[in-house]
């Protein structure tokens, strides 16, 4: 069994590539179904920081090529870009990478909480699509446990940060005091909620939330305060706001030069737009409009790097948790191949022991329960002691020496079954 990962993330690629690789939340089932025509078992993890395809199959090359073929077929990305920006991990390195992702150590905003939920969601959706086998399930569940431990046992979440809160911090750097600003949030999902929450905590008094589904904006503003609007009323609010944060999961640009240009012609105050959506909600050319300052997710790196420096100690503690979880995973992983052989070997020994014991009991005069118990224990102890050393040897030496499994199978005429 081989573990494999092919991915594109914010460290390797700019937002222009990342947005082409993004699988939007509503499209994940469709993407998994397409992945199924390349490889039997796989999980797609797509967040604003990364799109990754995890597979577990019998051949590394096959799985890696299948993931690359899927990415080429599904995503709007050229062969050259894919080979330039995509990274690949194999075997235990796949687990280590996912543990760090779930722990928030691989995120632009180190320690962010949201990614743990996204890892869990990726597993749940793949489970529903019946694309998960034993190794993939185990690696994702272990990563979720590692992520939870990092959040619970280190100070990394003491002052929770997210891409959304960092976006509000960036706005504060540009405009100075936030108290007198009017903020327009476009998108009322999880990212929008976090933007509104961070803005409120940082003193923004006027918050307007725009959503395609008005009820969603209303629900958010009932919870956090602010004014809900539909997308039809964007122009009016754009005319009077100082800061816009866009975070709608839309496949197309929501703000372009025509729309923003029309608003800016009639106002003299600057407008700061921070686009944290991937794919981006704002056309890059909007940056050229006078008085508009446009940032996208790539521009958050500087603040995110400072955040990383301030969290050195927590990062070190988190790395120690990841190492401990990795050690646990490695034991499981290295005995995965050998488990069917060991269980077949022990099953055969147990079958022989039981039939020989029954035969003997029939030949003996009737025994008391205690005498029968002693015989049972003695025969069990004999089989266990005989198998103890070979089993230990198999567990420590089989990985990378799959021939041993075949030799044991032939030697003992075993019928092994692959674990599902
Ligand atoms: N979650 C995070 O922590 C996070 C962090 C940084 C960046 N982001 C980025 O922010 C975006 C949203 O993520 P999310 O986690 O908030 O997703 P989410 O919870 O699924 O919410 C998606 C939001 O986008 C809106 N939307 C979907 N399609 C739209 C369209 N065609 N036109 C206008 N609005 C549309 C939805 O409106 P309806 O209610 O009408 O469907 C909803 O308000 C993504 O691009 C993501 O990469 C998310």
mmCIF file of N, CA and C in Angstrom, residues 86-185:
data_model
loop_
_atom_site.group_PDB
_atom_site.id
_atom_site.type_symbol
_atom_site.label_atom_id
_atom_site.label_comp_id
_atom_site.label_asym_id
_atom_site.label_seq_id
_atom_site.Cartn_x
_atom_site.Cartn_y
_atom_site.Cartn_z
ATOM 1 N N UNK A 86 3.456 22.207 -8.546
ATOM 2 C CA UNK A 86 2.935 21.109 -7.712
ATOM 3 C C UNK A 86 4.051 20.448 -6.903
ATOM 4 N N UNK A 87 3.754 20.142 -5.644
ATOM 5 C CA UNK A 87 4.704 19.370 -4.840
ATOM 6 C C UNK A 87 4.140 17.975 -4.658
ATOM 7 N N UNK A 88 5.042 17.047 -4.358
ATOM 8 C CA UNK A 88 4.610 15.653 -4.197
ATOM 9 C C UNK A 88 5.224 15.099 -2.936
ATOM 10 N N UNK A 89 4.452 14.345 -2.196
ATOM 11 C CA UNK A 89 4.971 13.632 -1.030
ATOM 12 C C UNK A 89 4.591 12.165 -1.172
ATOM 13 N N UNK A 90 5.434 11.321 -0.590
ATOM 14 C CA UNK A 90 5.159 9.879 -0.646
ATOM 15 C C UNK A 90 5.320 9.256 0.735
ATOM 16 N N UNK A 91 4.600 8.181 0.963
ATOM 17 C CA UNK A 91 4.756 7.381 2.192
ATOM 18 C C UNK A 91 4.519 8.180 3.457
ATOM 19 N N UNK A 92 5.411 7.988 4.447
ATOM 20 C CA UNK A 92 5.203 8.615 5.756
ATOM 21 C C UNK A 92 5.234 10.150 5.676
ATOM 22 N N UNK A 93 5.937 10.690 4.679
ATOM 23 C CA UNK A 93 6.006 12.160 4.532
ATOM 24 C C UNK A 93 4.625 12.751 4.255
ATOM 25 N N UNK A 94 3.724 11.950 3.656
ATOM 26 C CA UNK A 94 2.354 12.419 3.398
ATOM 27 C C UNK A 94 1.663 12.686 4.735
ATOM 28 N N UNK A 95 1.827 11.741 5.663
ATOM 29 C CA UNK A 95 1.194 11.886 6.984
ATOM 30 C C UNK A 95 1.768 13.091 7.703
ATOM 31 N N UNK A 96 3.078 13.216 7.683
ATOM 32 C CA UNK A 96 3.703 14.330 8.408
ATOM 33 C C UNK A 96 3.191 15.670 7.874
ATOM 34 N N UNK A 97 3.077 15.746 6.552
ATOM 35 C CA UNK A 97 2.576 16.997 5.957
ATOM 36 C C UNK A 97 1.141 17.269 6.418
ATOM 37 N N UNK A 98 0.284 16.246 6.352
ATOM 38 C CA UNK A 98 -1.130 16.456 6.730
ATOM 39 C C UNK A 98 -1.260 16.803 8.219
ATOM 40 N N UNK A 99 -0.426 16.203 9.061
ATOM 41 C CA UNK A 99 -0.477 16.521 10.498
ATOM 42 C C UNK A 99 -0.148 18.002 10.709
ATOM 43 N N UNK A 100 0.828 18.487 9.955
ATOM 44 C CA UNK A 100 1.212 19.903 10.095
ATOM 45 C C UNK A 100 0.101 20.811 9.546
ATOM 46 N N UNK A 101 -0.540 20.362 8.462
ATOM 47 C CA UNK A 101 -1.662 21.142 7.913
ATOM 48 C C UNK A 101 -2.771 21.229 8.968
ATOM 49 N N UNK A 102 -3.159 20.094 9.528
ATOM 50 C CA UNK A 102 -4.268 20.067 10.502
ATOM 51 C C UNK A 102 -3.907 20.841 11.770
ATOM 52 N N UNK A 103 -2.614 20.853 12.102
ATOM 53 C CA UNK A 103 -2.160 21.587 13.284
ATOM 54 C C UNK A 103 -2.055 23.089 13.044
ATOM 55 N N UNK A 104 -2.283 23.503 11.803
ATOM 56 C CA UNK A 104 -2.230 24.935 11.470
ATOM 57 C C UNK A 104 -0.795 25.417 11.282
ATOM 58 N N UNK A 105 0.181 24.491 11.229
ATOM 59 C CA UNK A 105 1.581 24.917 11.094
ATOM 60 C C UNK A 105 1.962 25.183 9.646
ATOM 61 N N UNK A 106 1.155 24.661 8.725
ATOM 62 C CA UNK A 106 1.455 24.856 7.310
ATOM 63 C C UNK A 106 0.643 26.018 6.726
ATOM 64 N N UNK A 107 -0.141 26.693 7.602
ATOM 65 C CA UNK A 107 -1.013 27.766 7.115
ATOM 66 C C UNK A 107 -0.282 29.093 7.026
ATOM 67 N N UNK A 108 -0.777 29.947 6.160
ATOM 68 C CA UNK A 108 -0.222 31.296 6.062
ATOM 69 C C UNK A 108 -0.359 31.992 7.425
ATOM 70 N N UNK A 109 -1.537 31.873 8.034
ATOM 71 C CA UNK A 109 -1.729 32.397 9.386
ATOM 72 C C UNK A 109 -1.549 31.216 10.343
ATOM 73 N N UNK A 110 -0.341 31.112 10.884
ATOM 74 C CA UNK A 110 0.000 29.916 11.651
ATOM 75 C C UNK A 110 -0.932 29.768 12.863
ATOM 76 N N UNK A 111 -1.420 28.549 13.065
ATOM 77 C CA UNK A 111 -2.298 28.279 14.205
ATOM 78 C C UNK A 111 -3.764 28.541 13.919
ATOM 79 N N UNK A 112 -4.103 28.979 12.694
ATOM 80 C CA UNK A 112 -5.521 29.259 12.391
ATOM 81 C C UNK A 112 -6.346 28.003 12.686
ATOM 82 N N UNK A 113 -7.555 28.241 13.137
ATOM 83 C CA UNK A 113 -8.413 27.150 13.589
ATOM 84 C C UNK A 113 -9.166 26.496 12.434
ATOM 85 N N UNK A 114 -9.511 27.309 11.435
ATOM 86 C CA UNK A 114 -10.461 26.885 10.405
ATOM 87 C C UNK A 114 -9.997 25.637 9.651
ATOM 88 N N UNK A 115 -8.668 25.510 9.483
ATOM 89 C CA UNK A 115 -8.167 24.420 8.645
ATOM 90 C C UNK A 115 -8.509 23.044 9.242
ATOM 91 N N UNK A 116 -8.595 22.962 10.565
ATOM 92 C CA UNK A 116 -8.915 21.673 11.193
ATOM 93 C C UNK A 116 -10.312 21.219 10.760
ATOM 94 N N UNK A 117 -11.260 22.157 10.752
ATOM 95 C CA UNK A 117 -12.619 21.845 10.295
ATOM 96 C C UNK A 117 -12.616 21.472 8.820
ATOM 97 N N UNK A 118 -11.750 22.119 8.043
ATOM 98 C CA UNK A 118 -11.710 21.837 6.608
ATOM 99 C C UNK A 118 -11.141 20.436 6.339
ATOM 100 N N UNK A 119 -10.168 20.011 7.161
ATOM 101 C CA UNK A 119 -9.600 18.654 7.017
ATOM 102 C C UNK A 119 -10.702 17.630 7.335
ATOM 103 N N UNK A 120 -11.461 17.898 8.388
ATOM 104 C CA UNK A 120 -12.532 16.985 8.798
ATOM 105 C C UNK A 120 -13.608 16.917 7.706
ATOM 106 N N UNK A 121 -13.934 18.076 7.165
ATOM 107 C CA UNK A 121 -14.963 18.134 6.121
ATOM 108 C C UNK A 121 -14.512 17.359 4.866
ATOM 109 N N UNK A 122 -13.220 17.503 4.524
ATOM 110 C CA UNK A 122 -12.688 16.802 3.345
ATOM 111 C C UNK A 122 -12.844 15.286 3.536
ATOM 112 N N UNK A 123 -12.551 14.801 4.758
ATOM 113 C CA UNK A 123 -12.693 13.365 5.043
ATOM 114 C C UNK A 123 -14.170 12.965 4.963
ATOM 115 N N UNK A 124 -15.051 13.752 5.595
ATOM 116 C CA UNK A 124 -16.479 13.408 5.626
ATOM 117 C C UNK A 124 -17.063 13.316 4.215
ATOM 118 N N UNK A 125 -16.724 14.283 3.382
ATOM 119 C CA UNK A 125 -17.292 14.300 2.023
ATOM 120 C C UNK A 125 -16.757 13.106 1.209
ATOM 121 N N UNK A 126 -15.463 12.803 1.383
ATOM 122 C CA UNK A 126 -14.892 11.659 0.665
ATOM 123 C C UNK A 126 -15.491 10.346 1.186
ATOM 124 N N UNK A 127 -15.779 10.275 2.492
ATOM 125 C CA UNK A 127 -16.413 9.070 3.067
ATOM 126 C C UNK A 127 -17.774 8.873 2.409
ATOM 127 N N UNK A 128 -18.554 9.964 2.318
ATOM 128 C CA UNK A 128 -19.904 9.871 1.731
ATOM 129 C C UNK A 128 -19.807 9.415 0.277
ATOM 130 N N UNK A 129 -18.748 9.842 -0.405
ATOM 131 C CA UNK A 129 -18.568 9.466 -1.816
ATOM 132 C C UNK A 129 -17.917 8.087 -1.953
ATOM 133 N N UNK A 130 -17.667 7.417 -0.817
ATOM 134 C CA UNK A 130 -17.057 6.071 -0.771
ATOM 135 C C UNK A 130 -15.688 6.036 -1.457
ATOM 136 N N UNK A 131 -14.897 7.049 -1.173
ATOM 137 C CA UNK A 131 -13.566 7.139 -1.789
ATOM 138 C C UNK A 131 -12.450 6.924 -0.761
ATOM 139 N N UNK A 132 -12.844 6.488 0.463
ATOM 140 C CA UNK A 132 -11.841 6.403 1.530
ATOM 141 C C UNK A 132 -11.544 4.937 1.865
ATOM 142 N N UNK A 133 -10.260 4.572 1.857
ATOM 143 C CA UNK A 133 -9.893 3.225 2.321
ATOM 144 C C UNK A 133 -9.195 3.335 3.686
ATOM 145 N N UNK A 134 -8.804 2.184 4.213
ATOM 146 C CA UNK A 134 -8.280 2.176 5.587
ATOM 147 C C UNK A 134 -7.101 3.137 5.805
ATOM 148 N N UNK A 135 -6.053 3.109 4.954
ATOM 149 C CA UNK A 135 -4.925 4.026 5.221
ATOM 150 C C UNK A 135 -5.332 5.499 5.183
ATOM 151 N N UNK A 136 -6.187 5.870 4.206
ATOM 152 C CA UNK A 136 -6.593 7.279 4.120
ATOM 153 C C UNK A 136 -7.405 7.692 5.340
ATOM 154 N N UNK A 137 -8.307 6.790 5.764
ATOM 155 C CA UNK A 137 -9.129 7.106 6.946
ATOM 156 C C UNK A 137 -8.214 7.300 8.157
ATOM 157 N N UNK A 138 -7.260 6.381 8.299
ATOM 158 C CA UNK A 138 -6.392 6.428 9.480
ATOM 159 C C UNK A 138 -5.524 7.696 9.473
ATOM 160 N N UNK A 139 -4.982 8.018 8.338
ATOM 161 C CA UNK A 139 -4.083 9.185 8.260
ATOM 162 C C UNK A 139 -4.876 10.473 8.540
ATOM 163 N N UNK A 140 -6.109 10.571 8.026
ATOM 164 C CA UNK A 140 -6.907 11.789 8.271
ATOM 165 C C UNK A 140 -7.375 11.853 9.730
ATOM 166 N N UNK A 141 -7.810 10.703 10.254
ATOM 167 C CA UNK A 141 -8.259 10.728 11.661
ATOM 168 C C UNK A 141 -7.083 11.057 12.592
ATOM 169 N N UNK A 142 -5.906 10.521 12.276
ATOM 170 C CA UNK A 142 -4.733 10.818 13.106
ATOM 171 C C UNK A 142 -4.380 12.302 13.004
ATOM 172 N N UNK A 143 -4.519 12.846 11.794
ATOM 173 C CA UNK A 143 -4.207 14.276 11.604
ATOM 174 C C UNK A 143 -5.184 15.142 12.396
ATOM 175 N N UNK A 144 -6.454 14.744 12.410
ATOM 176 C CA UNK A 144 -7.458 15.528 13.152
ATOM 177 C C UNK A 144 -7.129 15.475 14.651
ATOM 178 N N UNK A 145 -6.716 14.283 15.117
ATOM 179 C CA UNK A 145 -6.338 14.182 16.539
ATOM 180 C C UNK A 145 -5.119 15.075 16.824
ATOM 181 N N UNK A 146 -4.129 15.025 15.922
ATOM 182 C CA UNK A 146 -2.925 15.854 16.108
ATOM 183 C C UNK A 146 -3.312 17.337 16.126
ATOM 184 N N UNK A 147 -4.211 17.731 15.215
ATOM 185 C CA UNK A 147 -4.648 19.131 15.136
ATOM 186 C C UNK A 147 -5.351 19.559 16.418
ATOM 187 N N UNK A 148 -6.208 18.676 16.933
ATOM 188 C CA UNK A 148 -6.926 19.018 18.186
ATOM 189 C C UNK A 148 -5.943 19.164 19.335
ATOM 190 N N UNK A 149 -4.986 18.226 19.400
ATOM 191 C CA UNK A 149 -3.997 18.298 20.498
ATOM 192 C C UNK A 149 -3.206 19.602 20.433
ATOM 193 N N UNK A 150 -2.834 19.994 19.219
ATOM 194 C CA UNK A 150 -2.074 21.250 19.065
ATOM 195 C C UNK A 150 -2.897 22.417 19.603
ATOM 196 N N UNK A 151 -4.208 22.442 19.275
ATOM 197 C CA UNK A 151 -5.060 23.541 19.736
ATOM 198 C C UNK A 151 -5.264 23.502 21.253
ATOM 199 N N UNK A 152 -5.387 22.268 21.794
ATOM 200 C CA UNK A 152 -5.714 22.152 23.225
ATOM 201 C C UNK A 152 -4.481 22.249 24.133
ATOM 202 N N UNK A 153 -3.341 21.770 23.639
ATOM 203 C CA UNK A 153 -2.202 21.635 24.544
ATOM 204 C C UNK A 153 -1.102 22.674 24.341
ATOM 205 N N UNK A 154 -1.291 23.574 23.403
ATOM 206 C CA UNK A 154 -0.305 24.650 23.236
ATOM 207 C C UNK A 154 -1.058 25.982 23.321
ATOM 208 N N UNK A 155 -0.315 27.040 23.413
ATOM 209 C CA UNK A 155 -0.953 28.364 23.503
ATOM 210 C C UNK A 155 -1.270 28.939 22.134
ATOM 211 N N UNK A 156 -1.179 28.085 21.097
ATOM 212 C CA UNK A 156 -1.294 28.597 19.727
ATOM 213 C C UNK A 156 -2.660 29.235 19.456
ATOM 214 N N UNK A 157 -3.693 28.783 20.179
ATOM 215 C CA UNK A 157 -5.026 29.338 19.944
ATOM 216 C C UNK A 157 -5.443 30.345 21.006
ATOM 217 N N UNK A 158 -4.485 30.744 21.863
ATOM 218 C CA UNK A 158 -4.825 31.676 22.949
ATOM 219 C C UNK A 158 -5.423 32.961 22.376
ATOM 220 N N UNK A 159 -4.745 33.497 21.349
ATOM 221 C CA UNK A 159 -5.274 34.697 20.700
ATOM 222 C C UNK A 159 -5.590 34.244 19.266
ATOM 223 N N UNK A 160 -6.820 33.713 19.070
ATOM 224 C CA UNK A 160 -7.081 33.075 17.782
ATOM 225 C C UNK A 160 -6.955 34.049 16.606
ATOM 226 N N UNK A 161 -6.236 33.598 15.608
ATOM 227 C CA UNK A 161 -6.080 34.401 14.391
ATOM 228 C C UNK A 161 -6.594 33.589 13.214
ATOM 229 N N UNK A 162 -7.057 34.291 12.201
ATOM 230 C CA UNK A 162 -7.512 33.625 10.984
ATOM 231 C C UNK A 162 -7.123 34.544 9.827
ATOM 232 N N UNK A 163 -7.245 34.033 8.603
ATOM 233 C CA UNK A 163 -6.982 34.891 7.437
ATOM 234 C C UNK A 163 -7.897 36.116 7.521
ATOM 235 N N UNK A 164 -9.135 35.886 7.968
ATOM 236 C CA UNK A 164 -10.109 36.983 8.065
ATOM 237 C C UNK A 164 -9.649 38.051 9.055
ATOM 238 N N UNK A 165 -9.167 37.626 10.230
ATOM 239 C CA UNK A 165 -8.765 38.628 11.228
ATOM 240 C C UNK A 165 -7.487 39.337 10.774
ATOM 241 N N UNK A 166 -6.616 38.619 10.079
ATOM 242 C CA UNK A 166 -5.393 39.256 9.572
ATOM 243 C C UNK A 166 -5.757 40.292 8.494
ATOM 244 N N UNK A 167 -6.807 40.002 7.726
ATOM 245 C CA UNK A 167 -7.260 40.972 6.713
ATOM 246 C C UNK A 167 -7.714 42.266 7.396
ATOM 247 N N UNK A 168 -8.425 42.133 8.512
ATOM 248 C CA UNK A 168 -8.880 43.335 9.236
ATOM 249 C C UNK A 168 -7.667 44.077 9.810
ATOM 250 N N UNK A 169 -6.670 43.326 10.293
ATOM 251 C CA UNK A 169 -5.448 43.969 10.811
ATOM 252 C C UNK A 169 -4.727 44.737 9.699
ATOM 253 N N UNK A 170 -4.727 44.156 8.507
ATOM 254 C CA UNK A 170 -4.081 44.843 7.376
ATOM 255 C C UNK A 170 -4.826 46.151 7.067
ATOM 256 N N UNK A 171 -6.161 46.094 7.107
ATOM 257 C CA UNK A 171 -6.954 47.309 6.858
ATOM 258 C C UNK A 171 -6.602 48.374 7.895
ATOM 259 N N UNK A 172 -6.436 47.957 9.154
ATOM 260 C CA UNK A 172 -6.118 48.910 10.227
ATOM 261 C C UNK A 172 -4.768 49.569 9.957
ATOM 262 N N UNK A 173 -3.818 48.807 9.444
ATOM 263 C CA UNK A 173 -2.497 49.387 9.135
ATOM 264 C C UNK A 173 -2.613 50.471 8.075
ATOM 265 N N UNK A 174 -3.513 50.244 7.113
ATOM 266 C CA UNK A 174 -3.617 51.188 6.003
ATOM 267 C C UNK A 174 -4.408 52.428 6.405
ATOM 268 N N UNK A 175 -5.541 52.238 7.111
ATOM 269 C CA UNK A 175 -6.407 53.401 7.380
ATOM 270 C C UNK A 175 -6.143 54.042 8.745
ATOM 271 N N UNK A 176 -5.335 53.411 9.575
ATOM 272 C CA UNK A 176 -5.117 53.943 10.928
ATOM 273 C C UNK A 176 -6.213 53.438 11.849
ATOM 274 N N UNK A 177 -6.884 54.341 12.560
ATOM 275 C CA UNK A 177 -7.916 53.904 13.521
ATOM 276 C C UNK A 177 -9.143 53.352 12.785
ATOM 277 N N UNK A 178 -9.656 52.232 13.284
ATOM 278 C CA UNK A 178 -10.802 51.606 12.609
ATOM 279 C C UNK A 178 -12.145 52.144 13.102
ATOM 280 N N UNK A 179 -12.102 52.786 14.288
ATOM 281 C CA UNK A 179 -13.344 53.212 14.949
ATOM 282 C C UNK A 179 -14.302 53.990 14.052
ATOM 283 N N UNK A 180 -13.769 54.918 13.258
ATOM 284 C CA UNK A 180 -14.648 55.763 12.451
ATOM 285 C C UNK A 180 -14.905 55.208 11.056
ATOM 286 N N UNK A 181 -14.468 53.973 10.794
ATOM 287 C CA UNK A 181 -14.578 53.426 9.428
ATOM 288 C C UNK A 181 -15.891 52.688 9.210
ATOM 289 N N UNK A 182 -16.283 52.663 7.952
ATOM 290 C CA UNK A 182 -17.420 51.824 7.579
ATOM 291 C C UNK A 182 -16.857 50.644 6.774
ATOM 292 N N UNK A 183 -17.211 49.442 7.200
ATOM 293 C CA UNK A 183 -16.676 48.227 6.567
ATOM 294 C C UNK A 183 -17.783 47.507 5.809
ATOM 295 N N UNK A 184 -17.493 47.168 4.569
ATOM 296 C CA UNK A 184 -18.427 46.351 3.785
ATOM 297 C C UNK A 184 -17.814 44.955 3.632
ATOM 298 N N UNK A 185 -18.533 43.944 4.090
ATOM 299 C CA UNK A 185 -18.062 42.555 3.943
ATOM 300 C C UNK A 185 -18.907 41.919 2.842
#
